[in-house]
C-alpha positions in Angstrom: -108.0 -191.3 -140.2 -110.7 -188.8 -141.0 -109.5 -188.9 -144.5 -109.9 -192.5 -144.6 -112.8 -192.7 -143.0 -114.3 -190.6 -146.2 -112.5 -192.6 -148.5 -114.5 -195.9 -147.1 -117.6 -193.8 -147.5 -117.1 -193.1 -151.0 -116.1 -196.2 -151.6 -119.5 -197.7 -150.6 -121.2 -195.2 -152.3 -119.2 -196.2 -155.5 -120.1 -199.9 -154.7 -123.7 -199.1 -154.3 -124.3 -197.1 -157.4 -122.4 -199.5 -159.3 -124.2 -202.3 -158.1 -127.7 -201.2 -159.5 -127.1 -202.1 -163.3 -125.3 -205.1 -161.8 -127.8 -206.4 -160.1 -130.7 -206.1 -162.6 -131.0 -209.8 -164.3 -132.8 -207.8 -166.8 -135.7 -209.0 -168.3 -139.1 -207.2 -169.2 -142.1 -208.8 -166.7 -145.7 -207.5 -167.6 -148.2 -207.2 -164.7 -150.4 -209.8 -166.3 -147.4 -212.4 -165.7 -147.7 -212.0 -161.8 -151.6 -213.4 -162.2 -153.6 -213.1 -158.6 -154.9 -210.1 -157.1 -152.3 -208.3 -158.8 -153.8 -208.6 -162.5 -157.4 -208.2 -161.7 -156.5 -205.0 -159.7 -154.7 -203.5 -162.5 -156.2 -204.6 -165.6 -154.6 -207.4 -168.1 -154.0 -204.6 -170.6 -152.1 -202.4 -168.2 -148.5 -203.1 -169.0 -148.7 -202.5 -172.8 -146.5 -205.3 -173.6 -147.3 -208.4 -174.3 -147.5 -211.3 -176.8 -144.6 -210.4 -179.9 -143.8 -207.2 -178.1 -143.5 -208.3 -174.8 -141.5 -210.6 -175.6 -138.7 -208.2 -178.0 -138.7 -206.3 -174.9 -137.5 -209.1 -172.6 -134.8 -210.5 -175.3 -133.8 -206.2 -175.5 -133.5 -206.3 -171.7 -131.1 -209.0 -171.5 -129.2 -208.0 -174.6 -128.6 -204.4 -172.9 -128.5 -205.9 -169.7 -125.3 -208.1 -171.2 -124.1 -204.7 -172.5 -123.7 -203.3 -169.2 -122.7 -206.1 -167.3 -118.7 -206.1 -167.9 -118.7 -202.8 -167.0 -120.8 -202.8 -164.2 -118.7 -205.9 -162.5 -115.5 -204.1 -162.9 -116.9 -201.0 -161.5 -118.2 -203.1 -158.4 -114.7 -204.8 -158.0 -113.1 -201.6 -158.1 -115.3 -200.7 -155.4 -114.9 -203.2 -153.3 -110.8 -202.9 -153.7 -111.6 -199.1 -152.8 -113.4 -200.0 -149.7 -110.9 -202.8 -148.2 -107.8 -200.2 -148.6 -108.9 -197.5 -146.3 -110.2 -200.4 -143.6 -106.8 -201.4 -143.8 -105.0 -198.4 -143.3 -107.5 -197.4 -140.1 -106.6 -200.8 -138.2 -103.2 -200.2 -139.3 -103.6 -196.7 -137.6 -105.0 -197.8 -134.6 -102.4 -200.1 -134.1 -99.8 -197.6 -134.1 -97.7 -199.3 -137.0 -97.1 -195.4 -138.1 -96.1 -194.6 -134.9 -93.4 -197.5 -134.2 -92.2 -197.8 -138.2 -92.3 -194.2 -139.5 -91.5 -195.4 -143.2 -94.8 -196.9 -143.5 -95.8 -193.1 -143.8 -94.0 -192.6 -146.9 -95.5 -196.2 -148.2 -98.9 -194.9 -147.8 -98.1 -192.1 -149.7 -97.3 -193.6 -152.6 -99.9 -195.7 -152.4 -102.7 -193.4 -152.2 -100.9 -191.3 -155.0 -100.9 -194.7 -157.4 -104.7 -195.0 -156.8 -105.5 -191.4 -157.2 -103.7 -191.0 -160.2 -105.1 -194.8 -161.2 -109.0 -193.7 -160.6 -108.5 -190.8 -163.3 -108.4 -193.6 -166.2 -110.9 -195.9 -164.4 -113.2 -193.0 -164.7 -112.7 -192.5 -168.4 -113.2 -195.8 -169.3 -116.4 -196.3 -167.2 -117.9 -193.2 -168.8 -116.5 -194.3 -172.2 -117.9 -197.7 -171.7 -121.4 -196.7 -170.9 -121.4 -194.4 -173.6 -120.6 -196.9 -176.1 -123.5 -199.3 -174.2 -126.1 -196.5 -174.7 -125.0 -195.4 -178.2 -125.7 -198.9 -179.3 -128.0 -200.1 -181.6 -129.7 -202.5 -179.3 -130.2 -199.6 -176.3 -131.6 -197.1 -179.3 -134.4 -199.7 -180.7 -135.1 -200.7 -176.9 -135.4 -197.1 -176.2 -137.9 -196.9 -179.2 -139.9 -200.0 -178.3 -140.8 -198.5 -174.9 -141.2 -195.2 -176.1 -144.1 -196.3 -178.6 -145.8 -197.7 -175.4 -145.7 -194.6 -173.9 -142.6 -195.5 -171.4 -140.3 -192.7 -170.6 -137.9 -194.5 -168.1 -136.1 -196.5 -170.8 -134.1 -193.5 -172.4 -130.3 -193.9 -173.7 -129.2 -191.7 -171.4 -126.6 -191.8 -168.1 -128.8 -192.5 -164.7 -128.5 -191.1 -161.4 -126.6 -194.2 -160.2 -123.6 -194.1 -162.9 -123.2 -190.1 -162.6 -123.2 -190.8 -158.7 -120.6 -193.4 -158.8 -118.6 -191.3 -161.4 -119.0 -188.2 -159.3 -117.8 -190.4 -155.9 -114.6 -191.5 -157.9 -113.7 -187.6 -158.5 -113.8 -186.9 -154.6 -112.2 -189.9 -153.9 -109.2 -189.0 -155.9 -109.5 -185.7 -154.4 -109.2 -187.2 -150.7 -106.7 -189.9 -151.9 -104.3 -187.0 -152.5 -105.1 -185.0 -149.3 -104.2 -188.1 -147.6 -100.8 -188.6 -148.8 -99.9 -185.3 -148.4 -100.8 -185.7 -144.9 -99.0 -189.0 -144.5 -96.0 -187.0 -145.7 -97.3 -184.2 -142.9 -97.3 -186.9 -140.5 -93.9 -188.7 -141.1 -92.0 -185.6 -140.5 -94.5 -185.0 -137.4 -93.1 -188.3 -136.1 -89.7 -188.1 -137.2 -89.6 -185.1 -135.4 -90.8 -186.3 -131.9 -88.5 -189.4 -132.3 -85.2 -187.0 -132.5 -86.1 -185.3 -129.4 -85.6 -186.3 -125.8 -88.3 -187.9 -123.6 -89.1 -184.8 -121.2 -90.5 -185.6 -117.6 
């Protein structure tokens, strides 16, 4: 159950970290576009962007944001897949299915043995992927257009979020095989006590 338990828990990290290039529409917006209190505080020439460039810089951001977005649906999927299994398998637990069918056990072995060895190649392509995404032409001129504005956050480059996520699927396959080798411990645990005799 503990086992589990962290396997949910990396599985939300997973869907978490994989969710912040998914859920940015992408699309440059200027500080002079929100108007109000908000321009005059800040200055109309503050964001460095606007008119032709601005407006490269929003078609870039949606270009690279389309880049990104397979990927980054596929990754959230798999994260969500990740995070249902483990739920499973603790009801499953707590209602003593092990207990009264000991084969299940040996099911759930092979099961978490599939998706350990499964994450391995998930994990190469999502690197693999991104790599290509960055590598691209259209990440390398928007990198460029920012950078000769004097913006540093734009660079061509793994973030935080995608090592994160990458970095949760290595535990997880980690604690994927811990746990089937303890459903195999726990199969002969309960095979075991089902041989002997009741003792009052």
């Amino acid at each position: 159950a503990c086992c589990q338990m962290v396997e949910a828990l990396l599985a939300v990290l997973i869907l978490i970290c994989s969710s912040v290039s998914y859920g940015s529409t992408g699309g440059y917006t200027g500080l002079p576009s929100l108007g109000g209190i908000y321009y005059y505080q800040y200055g109309g020439a503050y964001s460095g962007l606007s008119g032709a460039d601005g407006e490269k810089a929003q078609q870039l951001d949606h270009r690279f944001y389309l880049l990104k977005l397979p990927i980054a649906r596929a990754a959230v999927a798999v994260g969500g897949c990740l995070l249902v299994l483990p739920c499973v398998l603790i009801l499953v637990g707590v209602l003593r299915l092990p207990w009264h069918f000991p084969a299940w056990l040996l099911l759930e072995c092979i099961l978490d043995i599939v998706i350990a060895i499964g994450i391995v190649p998930a994990l190469y392509y999502f690197f693999h992927f991104l790599l290509g995404v960055y590598n691209s032409s259209v990440c390398k001129e928007r990198e460029q257009l920012y950078q000769s504005k004097g913006y540093q956050g734009f660079r061509c480059s793994l973030h935080g979020a995608e090592i994160a996520a990458g970095l949760s699927g290595c535990i997880a396959v980690m604690a994927y095989l811990l746990s089937a080798g303890l459903s195999v411990r726990g199969y002969r645990t309960v095979h075991k006590l089902k041989q002997k005799p009741v003792e009052l």
